Amino acid sequence: SSLIFYGPPGTGKTSLAELIARLTAARFEHLNASSASVKDVREILDQARRRLADNGQRTVLFVDELHRFNRAQQDVLLSDVEQGIVILIGATTENPFFAVNSPLVSRSQIFQFLPLADADLRALLERAVADRERGLGRYAISISPEAVEYLVRSADGDARRALTGLEVAVISQLKSAQAGEQVTIDLEVAKE
């Protein structure tokens, strides 16, 4: 069924939508409501209809900032959502019961996302430092516990903010480090 993910930025709404599409072998279409037009929505719905008819592949339509769609844009989705042409996953930082029209809300399951716990952010930063493929593990990085704690506290439950802070700290130190030299991230660097 269609879903509406509601919660603060950096809590995994987009990541979960991508994961759902991948695990269900559905085509993932991403729109940002602040820049998408009714024409954009109709094009994706037409493609989804053809894809479903041609090879039976479902489409997950992820609409980021769903609350920014006006009523007419939201209404365009109703028929195809109801018929199962697309699986709508909307993400919003606003309460969907006030910011999204009632027919879409009634056709969707609502999931509230909460800010990430400090322990989760700590684990995320540690994985990012160690991961050689998707993180910063290809560099020799030493990060102090105080720097990690500072990045965790300043992220305020937002994974994206924590990772950006770490990345900026590492990149700023890489510029002054010699090739192959260990990069040290201490509290002072983290604050910068």
Short mmCIF file of C-alpha atoms in Angstrom, two decimals:
data_model
loop_
_atom_site.label_atom_id
_atom_site.label_comp_id
_atom_site.label_asym_id
_atom_site.label_seq_id
_atom_site.Cartn_x
_atom_site.Cartn_y
_atom_site.Cartn_z
CA SER A 1 0.00 0.00 0.00
CA SER A 2 1.00 3.61 -0.21
CA LEU A 3 2.97 5.14 2.63
CA ILE A 4 3.61 8.55 4.08
CA PHE A 5 6.83 8.99 6.04
CA TYR A 6 6.61 11.89 8.42
CA GLY A 7 9.49 13.23 10.49
CA PRO A 8 12.51 15.50 10.71
CA PRO A 9 15.27 15.62 8.08
CA GLY A 10 18.07 13.08 8.11
CA THR A 11 16.11 10.25 9.73
CA GLY A 12 16.09 7.83 6.78
CA LYS A 13 12.84 8.50 4.94
CA THR A 14 14.42 8.53 1.47
CA SER A 15 16.74 5.64 2.29
CA LEU A 16 13.85 3.47 3.44
CA ALA A 17 11.84 4.29 0.30
CA GLU A 18 14.80 3.28 -1.89
CA LEU A 19 15.23 0.08 0.11
CA ILE A 20 11.54 -0.82 -0.29
CA ALA A 21 11.77 -0.31 -4.05
CA ARG A 22 14.95 -2.40 -4.27
CA LEU A 23 13.60 -5.26 -2.14
CA THR A 24 10.33 -5.40 -4.08
CA ALA A 25 12.10 -5.14 -7.47
CA ALA A 26 10.01 -2.07 -8.22
CA ARG A 27 11.13 0.83 -10.37
CA PHE A 28 12.04 3.79 -8.13
CA GLU A 29 10.92 7.21 -9.35
CA HIS A 30 11.91 10.20 -7.24
CA LEU A 31 10.20 13.59 -7.38
CA ASN A 32 10.77 16.61 -5.22
CA ALA A 33 7.42 18.30 -4.72
CA SER A 34 8.97 21.75 -4.49
CA SER A 35 10.14 21.58 -8.12
CA ALA A 36 7.84 19.03 -9.80
CA SER A 37 4.91 20.03 -11.98
CA VAL A 38 1.64 18.25 -12.72
CA LYS A 39 3.16 17.39 -16.11
CA ASP A 40 6.11 15.66 -14.38
CA VAL A 41 3.72 13.62 -12.25
CA ARG A 42 1.57 12.64 -15.25
CA GLU A 43 4.66 11.51 -17.22
CA ILE A 44 5.77 9.23 -14.40
CA LEU A 45 2.25 7.84 -14.00
CA ASP A 46 2.03 7.14 -17.76
CA GLN A 47 5.40 5.35 -17.68
CA ALA A 48 4.29 3.37 -14.62
CA ARG A 49 1.11 2.28 -16.41
CA ARG A 50 3.10 1.12 -19.46
CA ARG A 51 5.71 -0.65 -17.33
CA LEU A 52 3.00 -2.50 -15.40
CA ALA A 53 1.22 -3.52 -18.63
CA ASP A 54 4.40 -4.48 -20.53
CA ASN A 55 6.32 -6.50 -17.97
CA GLY A 56 4.37 -6.40 -14.71
CA GLN A 57 6.96 -4.27 -12.92
CA ARG A 58 5.56 -2.07 -10.18
CA THR A 59 6.65 1.51 -9.65
CA VAL A 60 7.41 3.18 -6.35
CA LEU A 61 6.81 6.90 -6.75
CA PHE A 62 8.72 8.67 -4.00
CA VAL A 63 7.59 12.26 -3.51
CA ASP A 64 9.93 14.17 -1.25
CA GLU A 65 8.38 17.14 0.55
CA LEU A 66 4.89 15.87 -0.31
CA HIS A 67 3.39 18.70 1.75
CA ARG A 68 4.62 21.15 -0.90
CA PHE A 69 2.34 19.68 -3.57
CA ASN A 70 -0.77 21.81 -3.92
CA ARG A 71 -4.21 20.17 -3.85
CA ALA A 72 -4.38 19.81 -7.65
CA GLN A 73 -0.98 18.09 -7.77
CA GLN A 74 -2.00 15.74 -4.96
CA ASP A 75 -5.32 14.99 -6.68
CA VAL A 76 -3.51 13.88 -9.86
CA LEU A 77 -2.06 10.98 -7.85
CA LEU A 78 -5.34 9.70 -6.40
CA SER A 79 -6.66 7.50 -9.21
CA ASP A 80 -3.35 5.77 -9.92
CA VAL A 81 -2.65 5.26 -6.22
CA GLU A 82 -6.12 3.80 -5.72
CA GLN A 83 -5.78 1.50 -8.75
CA GLY A 84 -2.34 0.33 -7.65
CA ILE A 85 -0.58 1.70 -10.74
CA VAL A 86 2.00 3.25 -8.43
CA ILE A 87 2.94 2.71 -4.84
CA LEU A 88 3.19 6.22 -3.47
CA ILE A 89 5.73 6.88 -0.77
CA GLY A 90 5.53 10.46 0.34
CA ALA A 91 8.01 12.07 2.70
CA THR A 92 7.19 15.15 4.69
CA THR A 93 8.51 17.07 7.64
CA GLU A 94 5.00 18.42 8.24
CA ASN A 95 2.16 16.62 9.99
CA PRO A 96 0.42 14.83 7.08
CA PHE A 97 -2.97 15.07 8.77
CA PHE A 98 -2.79 18.83 8.21
CA ALA A 99 -0.43 19.20 5.23
CA VAL A 100 -1.61 16.42 2.88
CA ASN A 101 -5.11 16.13 1.47
CA SER A 102 -7.46 13.71 3.22
CA PRO A 103 -7.99 11.32 0.27
CA LEU A 104 -4.24 10.65 0.00
CA VAL A 105 -3.88 10.26 3.75
CA SER A 106 -6.79 7.78 3.86
CA ARG A 107 -5.16 5.67 1.12
CA SER A 108 -1.80 5.56 2.90
CA GLN A 109 -0.23 4.15 5.99
CA ILE A 110 1.44 6.86 8.05
CA PHE A 111 4.82 6.22 9.67
CA GLN A 112 6.35 8.78 11.98
CA PHE A 113 10.15 8.98 12.02
CA LEU A 114 11.91 10.31 15.08
CA PRO A 115 15.33 11.95 15.37
CA LEU A 116 18.06 9.32 15.55
CA ALA A 117 19.37 8.42 18.99
CA ASP A 118 22.91 9.44 19.94
CA ALA A 119 24.00 5.78 20.00
CA ASP A 120 22.76 5.33 16.43
CA LEU A 121 24.60 8.43 15.23
CA ARG A 122 27.77 7.26 16.99
CA ALA A 123 27.54 3.89 15.24
CA LEU A 124 26.89 5.61 11.90
CA LEU A 125 29.99 7.80 12.27
CA GLU A 126 32.13 4.83 13.27
CA ARG A 127 30.95 2.87 10.22
CA ALA A 128 31.62 5.86 7.97
CA VAL A 129 35.19 6.12 9.26
CA ALA A 130 35.80 2.37 8.76
CA ASP A 131 33.91 1.67 5.51
CA ARG A 132 36.45 1.58 2.67
CA GLU A 133 33.83 1.27 -0.09
CA ARG A 134 31.10 3.78 0.81
CA GLY A 135 32.71 5.74 3.61
CA LEU A 136 36.00 7.37 4.46
CA GLY A 137 37.84 4.15 5.32
CA ARG A 138 40.21 4.50 2.36
CA TYR A 139 41.94 7.27 4.33
CA ALA A 140 43.94 6.72 7.50
CA ILE A 141 41.67 8.49 9.97
CA SER A 142 41.95 8.80 13.71
CA ILE A 143 38.98 10.46 15.40
CA SER A 144 38.87 11.22 19.08
CA PRO A 145 35.88 10.20 21.22
CA GLU A 146 35.36 13.90 22.06
CA ALA A 147 35.14 14.76 18.36
CA VAL A 148 32.60 11.98 17.79
CA GLU A 149 30.53 13.21 20.72
CA TYR A 150 30.65 16.78 19.43
CA LEU A 151 29.49 15.69 15.95
CA VAL A 152 26.71 13.57 17.49
CA ARG A 153 25.43 16.40 19.71
CA SER A 154 25.59 19.01 16.98
CA ALA A 155 23.72 16.76 14.53
CA ASP A 156 20.58 16.91 16.69
CA GLY A 157 19.35 13.48 15.54
CA ASP A 158 20.05 14.14 11.83
CA ALA A 159 22.25 11.49 10.19
CA ARG A 160 22.92 13.66 7.15
CA ARG A 161 24.18 16.50 9.34
CA ALA A 162 26.45 14.15 11.32
CA LEU A 163 27.94 12.64 8.16
CA THR A 164 28.42 16.04 6.54
CA GLY A 165 30.23 17.30 9.65
CA LEU A 166 32.52 14.28 9.59
CA GLU A 167 33.21 14.62 5.88
CA VAL A 168 34.04 18.33 6.16
CA ALA A 169 36.38 17.62 9.08
CA VAL A 170 38.20 14.88 7.17
CA ILE A 171 38.45 16.85 3.92
CA SER A 172 39.78 19.92 5.74
CA GLN A 173 42.54 17.82 7.29
CA LEU A 174 43.35 15.90 4.11
CA LYS A 175 44.33 19.13 2.40
CA SER A 176 47.16 19.72 4.86
CA ALA A 177 48.21 16.07 5.29
CA GLN A 178 50.99 14.43 3.32
CA ALA A 179 50.10 11.48 1.08
CA GLY A 180 49.47 8.39 3.21
CA GLU A 181 49.74 10.36 6.46
CA GLN A 182 47.16 9.71 9.16
CA VAL A 183 44.43 12.33 9.45
CA THR A 184 43.54 13.21 13.03
CA ILE A 185 40.12 14.59 13.87
CA ASP A 186 40.09 15.98 17.39
CA LEU A 187 37.53 18.16 19.17
CA GLU A 188 39.03 21.38 17.80
CA VAL A 189 38.83 20.12 14.20
CA ALA A 190 35.27 18.88 14.73
CA LYS A 191 34.23 22.29 16.07
CA GLU A 192 35.78 24.02 13.05
#
